mmCIF file of C-alpha atoms in Angstrom:
data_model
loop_
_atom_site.group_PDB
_atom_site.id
_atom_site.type_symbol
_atom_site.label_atom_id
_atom_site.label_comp_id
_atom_site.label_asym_id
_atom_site.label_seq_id
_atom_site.Cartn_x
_atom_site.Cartn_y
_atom_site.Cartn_z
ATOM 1 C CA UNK A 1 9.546 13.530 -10.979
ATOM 2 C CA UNK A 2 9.119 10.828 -8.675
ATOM 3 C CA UNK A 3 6.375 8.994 -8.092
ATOM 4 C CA UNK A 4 5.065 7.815 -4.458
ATOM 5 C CA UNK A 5 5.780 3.604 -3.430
ATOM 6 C CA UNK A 6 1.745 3.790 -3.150
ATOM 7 C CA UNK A 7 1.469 4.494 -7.385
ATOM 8 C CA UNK A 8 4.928 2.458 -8.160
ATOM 9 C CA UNK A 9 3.109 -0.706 -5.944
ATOM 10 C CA UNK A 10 0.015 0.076 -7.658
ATOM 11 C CA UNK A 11 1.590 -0.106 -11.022
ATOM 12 C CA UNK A 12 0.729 3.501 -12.163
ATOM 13 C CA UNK A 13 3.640 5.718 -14.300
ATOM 14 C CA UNK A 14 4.453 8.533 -15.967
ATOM 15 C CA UNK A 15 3.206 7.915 -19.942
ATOM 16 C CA UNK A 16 4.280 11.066 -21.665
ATOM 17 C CA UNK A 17 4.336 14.836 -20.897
ATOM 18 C CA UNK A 18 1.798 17.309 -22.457
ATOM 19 C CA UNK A 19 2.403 20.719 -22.368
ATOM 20 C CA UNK A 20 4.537 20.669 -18.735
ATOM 21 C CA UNK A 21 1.793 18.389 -17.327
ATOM 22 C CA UNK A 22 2.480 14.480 -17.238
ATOM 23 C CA UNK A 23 0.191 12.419 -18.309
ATOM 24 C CA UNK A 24 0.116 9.128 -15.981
ATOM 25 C CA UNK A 25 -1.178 5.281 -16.593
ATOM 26 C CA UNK A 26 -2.223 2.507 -15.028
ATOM 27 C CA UNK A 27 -2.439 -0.716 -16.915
ATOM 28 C CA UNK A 28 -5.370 -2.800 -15.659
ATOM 29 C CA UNK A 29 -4.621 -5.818 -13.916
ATOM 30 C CA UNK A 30 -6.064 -7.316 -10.649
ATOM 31 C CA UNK A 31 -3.951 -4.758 -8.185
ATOM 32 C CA UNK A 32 -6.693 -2.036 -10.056
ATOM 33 C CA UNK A 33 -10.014 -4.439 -10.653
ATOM 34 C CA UNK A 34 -12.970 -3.871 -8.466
ATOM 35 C CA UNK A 35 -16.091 -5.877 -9.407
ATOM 36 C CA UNK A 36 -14.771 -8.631 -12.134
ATOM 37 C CA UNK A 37 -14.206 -6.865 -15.340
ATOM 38 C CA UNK A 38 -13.966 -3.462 -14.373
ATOM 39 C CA UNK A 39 -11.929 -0.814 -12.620
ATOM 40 C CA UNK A 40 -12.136 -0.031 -8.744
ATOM 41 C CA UNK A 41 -13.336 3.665 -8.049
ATOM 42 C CA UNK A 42 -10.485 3.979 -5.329
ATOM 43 C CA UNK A 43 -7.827 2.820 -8.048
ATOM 44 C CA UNK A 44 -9.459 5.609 -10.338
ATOM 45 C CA UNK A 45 -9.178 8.332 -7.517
ATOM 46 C CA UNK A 46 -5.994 7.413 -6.546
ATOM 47 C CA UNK A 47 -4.754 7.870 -10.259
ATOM 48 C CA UNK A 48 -6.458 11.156 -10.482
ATOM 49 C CA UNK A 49 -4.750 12.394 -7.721
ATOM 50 C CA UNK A 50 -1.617 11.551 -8.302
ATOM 51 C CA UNK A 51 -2.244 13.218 -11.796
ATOM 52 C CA UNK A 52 -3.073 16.390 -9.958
ATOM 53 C CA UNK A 53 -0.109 16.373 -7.471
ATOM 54 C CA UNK A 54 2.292 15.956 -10.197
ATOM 55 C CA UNK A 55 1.016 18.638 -12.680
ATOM 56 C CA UNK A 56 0.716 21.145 -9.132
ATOM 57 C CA UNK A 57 4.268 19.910 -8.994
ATOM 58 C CA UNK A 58 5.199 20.443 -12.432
ATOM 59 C CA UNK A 59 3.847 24.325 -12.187
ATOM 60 C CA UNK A 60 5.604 25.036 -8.517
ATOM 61 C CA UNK A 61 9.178 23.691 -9.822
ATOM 62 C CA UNK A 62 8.329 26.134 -12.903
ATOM 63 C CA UNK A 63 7.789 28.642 -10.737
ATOM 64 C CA UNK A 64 11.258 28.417 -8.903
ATOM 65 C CA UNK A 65 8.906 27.400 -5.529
ATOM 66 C CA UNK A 66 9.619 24.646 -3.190
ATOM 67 C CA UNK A 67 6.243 23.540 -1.327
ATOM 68 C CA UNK A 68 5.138 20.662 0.567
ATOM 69 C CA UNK A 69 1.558 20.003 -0.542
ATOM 70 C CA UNK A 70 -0.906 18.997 1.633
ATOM 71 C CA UNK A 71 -4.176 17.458 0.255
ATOM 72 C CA UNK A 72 -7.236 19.187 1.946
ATOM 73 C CA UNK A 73 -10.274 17.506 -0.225
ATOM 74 C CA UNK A 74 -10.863 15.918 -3.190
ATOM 75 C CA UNK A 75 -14.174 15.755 -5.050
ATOM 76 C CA UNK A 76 -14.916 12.508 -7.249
ATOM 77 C CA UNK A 77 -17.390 12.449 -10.236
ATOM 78 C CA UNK A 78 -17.853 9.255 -12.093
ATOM 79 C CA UNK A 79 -19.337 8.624 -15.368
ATOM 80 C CA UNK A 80 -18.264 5.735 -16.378
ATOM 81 C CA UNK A 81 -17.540 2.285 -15.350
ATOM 82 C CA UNK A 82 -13.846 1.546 -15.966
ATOM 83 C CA UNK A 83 -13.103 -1.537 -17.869
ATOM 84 C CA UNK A 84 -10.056 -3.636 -18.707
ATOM 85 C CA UNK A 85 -7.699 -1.778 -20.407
ATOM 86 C CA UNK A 86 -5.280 0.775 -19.805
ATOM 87 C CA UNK A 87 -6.296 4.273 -17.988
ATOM 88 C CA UNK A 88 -4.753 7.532 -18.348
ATOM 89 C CA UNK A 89 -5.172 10.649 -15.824
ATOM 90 C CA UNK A 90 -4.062 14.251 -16.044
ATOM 91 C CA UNK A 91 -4.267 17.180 -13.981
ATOM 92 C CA UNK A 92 -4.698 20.742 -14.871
ATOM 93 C CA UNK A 93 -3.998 23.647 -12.354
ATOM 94 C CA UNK A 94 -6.847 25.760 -11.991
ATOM 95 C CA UNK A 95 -5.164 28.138 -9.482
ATOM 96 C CA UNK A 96 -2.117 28.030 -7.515
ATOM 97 C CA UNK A 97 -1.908 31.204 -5.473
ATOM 98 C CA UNK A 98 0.641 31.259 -2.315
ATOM 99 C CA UNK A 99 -1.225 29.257 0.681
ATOM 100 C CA UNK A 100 -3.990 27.058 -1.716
ATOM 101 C CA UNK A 101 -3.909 25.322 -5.310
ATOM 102 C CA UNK A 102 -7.108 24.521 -7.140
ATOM 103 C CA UNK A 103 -6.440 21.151 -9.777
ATOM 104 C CA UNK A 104 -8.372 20.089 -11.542
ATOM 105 C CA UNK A 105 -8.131 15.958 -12.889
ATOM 106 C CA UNK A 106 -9.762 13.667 -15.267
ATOM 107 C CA UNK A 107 -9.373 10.347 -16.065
ATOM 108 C CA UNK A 108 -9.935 8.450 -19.465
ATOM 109 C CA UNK A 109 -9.659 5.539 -21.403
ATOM 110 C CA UNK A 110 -9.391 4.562 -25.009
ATOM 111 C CA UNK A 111 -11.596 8.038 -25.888
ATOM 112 C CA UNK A 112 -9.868 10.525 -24.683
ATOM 113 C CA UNK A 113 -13.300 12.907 -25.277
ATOM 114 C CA UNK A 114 -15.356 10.849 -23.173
ATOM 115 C CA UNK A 115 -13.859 10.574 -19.577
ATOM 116 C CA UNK A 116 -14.872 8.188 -16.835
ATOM 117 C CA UNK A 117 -13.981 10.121 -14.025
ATOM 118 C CA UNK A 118 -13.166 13.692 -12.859
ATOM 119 C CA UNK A 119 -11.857 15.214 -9.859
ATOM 120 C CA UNK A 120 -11.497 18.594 -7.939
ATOM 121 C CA UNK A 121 -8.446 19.077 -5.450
ATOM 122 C CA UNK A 122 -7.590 21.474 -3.026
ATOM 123 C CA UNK A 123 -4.182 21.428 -1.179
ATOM 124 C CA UNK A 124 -2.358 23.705 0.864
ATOM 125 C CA UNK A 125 0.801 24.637 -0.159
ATOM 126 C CA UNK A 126 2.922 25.032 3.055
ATOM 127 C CA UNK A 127 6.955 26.612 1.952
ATOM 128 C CA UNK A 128 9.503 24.157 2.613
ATOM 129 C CA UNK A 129 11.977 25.328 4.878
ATOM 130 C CA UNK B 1 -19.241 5.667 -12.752
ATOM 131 C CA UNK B 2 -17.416 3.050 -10.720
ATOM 132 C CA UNK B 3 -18.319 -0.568 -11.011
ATOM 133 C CA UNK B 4 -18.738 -2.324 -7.610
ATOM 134 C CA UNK B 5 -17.853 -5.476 -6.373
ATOM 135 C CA UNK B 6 -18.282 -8.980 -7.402
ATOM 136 C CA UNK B 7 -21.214 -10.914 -8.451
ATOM 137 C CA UNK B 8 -20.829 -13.373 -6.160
ATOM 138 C CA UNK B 9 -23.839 -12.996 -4.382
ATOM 139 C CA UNK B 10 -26.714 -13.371 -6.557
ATOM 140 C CA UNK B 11 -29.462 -10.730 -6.179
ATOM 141 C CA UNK B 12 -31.895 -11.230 -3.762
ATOM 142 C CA UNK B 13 -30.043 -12.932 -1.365
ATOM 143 C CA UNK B 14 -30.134 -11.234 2.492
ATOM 144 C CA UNK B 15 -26.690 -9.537 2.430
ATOM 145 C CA UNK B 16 -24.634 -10.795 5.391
ATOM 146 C CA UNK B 17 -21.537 -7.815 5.814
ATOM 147 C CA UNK B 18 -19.505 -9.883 7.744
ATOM 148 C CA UNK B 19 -19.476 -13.022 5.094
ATOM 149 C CA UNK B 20 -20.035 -10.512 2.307
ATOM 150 C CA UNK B 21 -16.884 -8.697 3.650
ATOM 151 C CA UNK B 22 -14.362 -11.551 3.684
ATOM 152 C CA UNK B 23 -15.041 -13.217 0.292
ATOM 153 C CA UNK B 24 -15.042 -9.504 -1.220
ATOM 154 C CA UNK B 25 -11.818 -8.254 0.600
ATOM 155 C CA UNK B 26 -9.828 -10.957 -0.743
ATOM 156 C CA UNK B 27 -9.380 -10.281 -4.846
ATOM 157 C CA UNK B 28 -8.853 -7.130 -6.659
ATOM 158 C CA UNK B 29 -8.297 -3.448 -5.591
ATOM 159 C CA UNK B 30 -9.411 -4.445 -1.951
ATOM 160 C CA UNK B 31 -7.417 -7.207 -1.887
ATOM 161 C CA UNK B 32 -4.459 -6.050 -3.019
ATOM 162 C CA UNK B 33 -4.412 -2.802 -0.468
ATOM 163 C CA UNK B 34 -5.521 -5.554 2.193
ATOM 164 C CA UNK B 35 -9.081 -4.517 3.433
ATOM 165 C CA UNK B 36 -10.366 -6.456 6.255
ATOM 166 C CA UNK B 37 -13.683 -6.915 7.722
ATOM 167 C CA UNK B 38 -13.812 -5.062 11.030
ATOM 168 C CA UNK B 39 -17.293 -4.351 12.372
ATOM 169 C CA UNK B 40 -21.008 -3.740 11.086
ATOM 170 C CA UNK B 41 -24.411 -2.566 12.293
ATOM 171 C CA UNK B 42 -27.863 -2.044 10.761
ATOM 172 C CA UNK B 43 -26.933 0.761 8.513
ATOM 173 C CA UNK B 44 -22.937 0.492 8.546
ATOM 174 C CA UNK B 45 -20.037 -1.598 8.058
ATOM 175 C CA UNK B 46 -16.403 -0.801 9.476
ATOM 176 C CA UNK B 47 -13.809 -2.331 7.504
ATOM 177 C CA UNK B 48 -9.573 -1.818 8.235
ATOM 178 C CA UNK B 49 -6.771 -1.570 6.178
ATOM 179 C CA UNK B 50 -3.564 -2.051 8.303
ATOM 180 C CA UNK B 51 -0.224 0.148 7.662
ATOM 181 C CA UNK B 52 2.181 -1.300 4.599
ATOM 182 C CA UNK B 53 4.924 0.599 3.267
ATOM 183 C CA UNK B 54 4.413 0.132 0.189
ATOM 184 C CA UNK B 55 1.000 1.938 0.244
ATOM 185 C CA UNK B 56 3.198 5.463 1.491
ATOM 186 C CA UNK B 57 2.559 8.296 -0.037
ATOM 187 C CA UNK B 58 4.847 11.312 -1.224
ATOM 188 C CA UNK B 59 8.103 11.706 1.534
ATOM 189 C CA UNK B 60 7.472 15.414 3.175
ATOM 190 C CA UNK B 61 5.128 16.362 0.406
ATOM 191 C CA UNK B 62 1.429 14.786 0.840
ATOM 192 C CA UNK B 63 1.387 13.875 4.731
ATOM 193 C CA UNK B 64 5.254 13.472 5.306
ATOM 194 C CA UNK B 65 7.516 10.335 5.895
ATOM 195 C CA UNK B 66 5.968 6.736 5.997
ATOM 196 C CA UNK B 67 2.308 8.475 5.971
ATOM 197 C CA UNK B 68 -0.189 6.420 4.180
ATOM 198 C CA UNK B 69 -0.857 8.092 0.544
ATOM 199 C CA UNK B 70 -4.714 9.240 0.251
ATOM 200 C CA UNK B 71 -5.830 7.135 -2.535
ATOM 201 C CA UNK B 72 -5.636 3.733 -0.524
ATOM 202 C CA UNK B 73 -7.877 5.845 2.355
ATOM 203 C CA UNK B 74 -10.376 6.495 -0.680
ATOM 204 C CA UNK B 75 -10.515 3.409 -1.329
ATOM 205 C CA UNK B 76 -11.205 2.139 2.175
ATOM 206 C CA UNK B 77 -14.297 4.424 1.956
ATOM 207 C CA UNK B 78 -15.293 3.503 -1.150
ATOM 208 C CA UNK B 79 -15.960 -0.140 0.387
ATOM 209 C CA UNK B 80 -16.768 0.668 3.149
ATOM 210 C CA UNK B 81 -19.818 2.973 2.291
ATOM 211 C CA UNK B 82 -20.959 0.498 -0.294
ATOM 212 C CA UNK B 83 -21.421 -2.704 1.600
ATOM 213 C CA UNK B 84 -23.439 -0.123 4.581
ATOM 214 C CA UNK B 85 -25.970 0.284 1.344
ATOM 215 C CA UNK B 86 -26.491 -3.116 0.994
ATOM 216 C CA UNK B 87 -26.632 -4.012 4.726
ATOM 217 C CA UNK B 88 -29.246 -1.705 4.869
ATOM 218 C CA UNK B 89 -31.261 -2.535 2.333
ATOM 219 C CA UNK B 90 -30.827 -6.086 3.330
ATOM 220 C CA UNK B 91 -29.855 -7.238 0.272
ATOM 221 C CA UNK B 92 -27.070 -7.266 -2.506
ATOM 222 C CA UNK B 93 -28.036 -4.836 -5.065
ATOM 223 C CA UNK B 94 -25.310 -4.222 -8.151
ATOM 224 C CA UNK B 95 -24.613 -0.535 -7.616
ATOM 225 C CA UNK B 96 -21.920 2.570 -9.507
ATOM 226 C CA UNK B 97 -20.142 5.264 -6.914
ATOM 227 C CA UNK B 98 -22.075 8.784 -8.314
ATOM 228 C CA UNK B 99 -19.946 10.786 -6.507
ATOM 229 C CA UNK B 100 -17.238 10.775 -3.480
ATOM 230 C CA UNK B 101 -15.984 13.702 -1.364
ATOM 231 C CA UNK B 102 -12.777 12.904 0.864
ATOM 232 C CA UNK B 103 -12.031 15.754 3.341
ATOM 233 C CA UNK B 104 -8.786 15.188 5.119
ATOM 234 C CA UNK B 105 -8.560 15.962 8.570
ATOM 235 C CA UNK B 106 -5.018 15.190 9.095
ATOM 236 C CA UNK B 107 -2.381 12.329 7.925
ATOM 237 C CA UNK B 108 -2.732 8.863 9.087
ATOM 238 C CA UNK B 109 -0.607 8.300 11.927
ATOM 239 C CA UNK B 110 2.620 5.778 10.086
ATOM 240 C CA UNK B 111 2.408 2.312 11.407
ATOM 241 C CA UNK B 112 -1.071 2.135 12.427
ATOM 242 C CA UNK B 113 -4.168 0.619 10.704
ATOM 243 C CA UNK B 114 -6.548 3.118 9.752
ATOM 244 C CA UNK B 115 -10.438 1.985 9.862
ATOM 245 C CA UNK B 116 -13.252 3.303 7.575
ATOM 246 C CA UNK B 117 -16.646 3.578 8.705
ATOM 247 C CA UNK B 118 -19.542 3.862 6.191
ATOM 248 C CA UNK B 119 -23.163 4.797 6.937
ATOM 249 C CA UNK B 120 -26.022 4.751 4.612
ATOM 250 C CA UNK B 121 -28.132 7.261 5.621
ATOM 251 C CA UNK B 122 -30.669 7.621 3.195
ATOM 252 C CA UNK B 123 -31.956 4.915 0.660
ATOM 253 C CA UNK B 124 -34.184 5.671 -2.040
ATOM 254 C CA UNK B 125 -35.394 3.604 -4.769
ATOM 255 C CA UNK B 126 -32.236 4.308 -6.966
ATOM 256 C CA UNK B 127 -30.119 6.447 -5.229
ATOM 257 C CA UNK B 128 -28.275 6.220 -1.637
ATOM 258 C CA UNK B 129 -26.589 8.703 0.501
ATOM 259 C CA UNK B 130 -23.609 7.911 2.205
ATOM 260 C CA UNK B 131 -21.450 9.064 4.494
ATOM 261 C CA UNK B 132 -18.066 7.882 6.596
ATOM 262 C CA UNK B 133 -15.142 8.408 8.848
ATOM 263 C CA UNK B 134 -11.880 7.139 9.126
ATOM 264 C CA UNK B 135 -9.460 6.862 12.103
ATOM 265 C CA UNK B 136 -6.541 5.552 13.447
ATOM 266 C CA UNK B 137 -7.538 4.652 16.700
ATOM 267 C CA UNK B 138 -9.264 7.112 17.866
ATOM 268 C CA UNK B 139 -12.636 7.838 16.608
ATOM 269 C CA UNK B 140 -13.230 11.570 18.098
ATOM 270 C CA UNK B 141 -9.850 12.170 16.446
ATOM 271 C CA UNK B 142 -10.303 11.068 12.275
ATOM 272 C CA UNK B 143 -8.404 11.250 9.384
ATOM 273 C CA UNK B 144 -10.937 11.519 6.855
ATOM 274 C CA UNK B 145 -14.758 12.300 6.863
ATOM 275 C CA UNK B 146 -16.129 11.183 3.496
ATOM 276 C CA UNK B 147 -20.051 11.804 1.800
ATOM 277 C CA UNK B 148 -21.244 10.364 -1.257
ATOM 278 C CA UNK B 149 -24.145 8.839 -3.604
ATOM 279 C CA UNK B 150 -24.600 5.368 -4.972
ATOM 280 C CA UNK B 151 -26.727 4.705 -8.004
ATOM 281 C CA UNK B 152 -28.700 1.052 -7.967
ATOM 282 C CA UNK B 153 -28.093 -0.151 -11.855
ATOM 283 C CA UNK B 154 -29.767 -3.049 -11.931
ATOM 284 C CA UNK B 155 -32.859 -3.060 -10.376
ATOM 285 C CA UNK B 156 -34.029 -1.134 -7.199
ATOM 286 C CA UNK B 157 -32.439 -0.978 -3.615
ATOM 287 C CA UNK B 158 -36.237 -1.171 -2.190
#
């Protein structure tokens, strides 16, 4: 899977894959920082969305489908401030059905049980071709 | 929740977006995507972030060739509705995002500089509800609407 110039430029890749969903990273460094010593809440969003694309991704390619997604909303909740070290994002597919995909993302840090962030994505899945 | 912004201004002091805007556009996150200080008001601040391809998001999958990706647009908002809290409550205040809602109208148009227009519209003593819009030119024609919460966590906004 490839990952968008905006994540490359912003530093973010693919760490490992869990089940058929990637787990992505960002290591902190000032591209990421928002007030000094912690993590920007865009850099956290944008992580967490790229988590989701690539795990609605993952599941369409599964699926045998070819779909141009479409991002219709996303839905931030933070809960933590982000601080300097690395961060780590997944997305899980709540539903995919023909025309709309549900994911689901969260975002974490060295406690995987306590994340900072979570997110809620809806995109429209338009067939390619 | 997400940290804001520098220091730099020590509480208290009568928040100036415009000044506020430049010193905090230059490091970091903001810096790095290359926010700008565009415009303000009593309860807003407008701030740009101008086309780069390097900030493109997925070819014919989110948006389509050279479109700007969504996280830098979040972003954008995120500043954007933060420094309209402060201008309206006149002063810097240290503050976490609660919560951020990014509904996409359509993809940015490649090549052009999208702006981001925050609006606190409700303060309270801890708590404030903000909203935003961004466009690429034309504001009756946006990109993104936006609608959020700020929490004040060190001290109240009023």
């Amino acid at each position: 899977m490839a990952l968008t110039p905006y994540a490359q430029a912003l530093g973010i890749e693919i760490d490992h894959d869990e089940a058929g969903e990637p787990v992505l990273r960002v290591d902190y460094s000032n591209r990421v920082a928002g007030r000094p010593g912690f993590l920007h809440g865009g850099a956290m969003s944008g992580l967490m969305e790229m988590a989701g694309f690539a795990a609605l991704q993952a599941e369409l390619t599964r699926r045998g489908e070819s779909m141009r997604l479409k991002p219709v909303n996303i839905q931030v909740e933070f809960m933590r401030g982000g601080t300097e070290q690395v961060t780590f994002a997944k997305g899980s597919v709540t539903r995919a059905g023909r025309r709309v995909a549900l994911v689901n993302a969260e975002a974490w840090q060295d406690d995987r049980s306590k994340p900072i962030a979570l997110a809620q994505i809806k995109v429209l899945l338009i067939p390619a071709e | 929740m997400s940290e804001k912004p520098p220091s730099i201004l020590p509480p208290g002091t009568r928040f100036d977006p415009s000044l506020a805007a430049r010193m905090m556009t230059r490091h970091g996150h903001g810096g790095w995507l290359g926010i700008q200080y565009h415009a303000h008001g009593e309860d807003w601040v407008e701030l740009k972030l101008p086309w780069r391809e390097d900030l493109v998001g997925i070819d014919g999958g989110v948006g389509g060739m050279g479109v700007l990706a969504s996280g830098p647009i979040i972003s954008l908002m995120d500043n954007a509705t933060s420094m309209s809290v402060w201008t309206k409550s006149g002063s810097f205040v240290p503050h976490a995002t609660l919560d951020l809602r990014v509904d996409y109208m359509r993809a940015a148009t490649p090549g052009q500089t999208v702006i981001g227009r925050g609006e606190c519209y409700k303060l309270t003593r801890t708590i404030s509800f903000i909203r935003g819009v961004a466009h690429d030119g034309d504001p009756a024609d946006p990109v993104a609407h936006v609608i959020g919460t700020f929490m004040a966590t060190h001290g109240p906004y009023l």
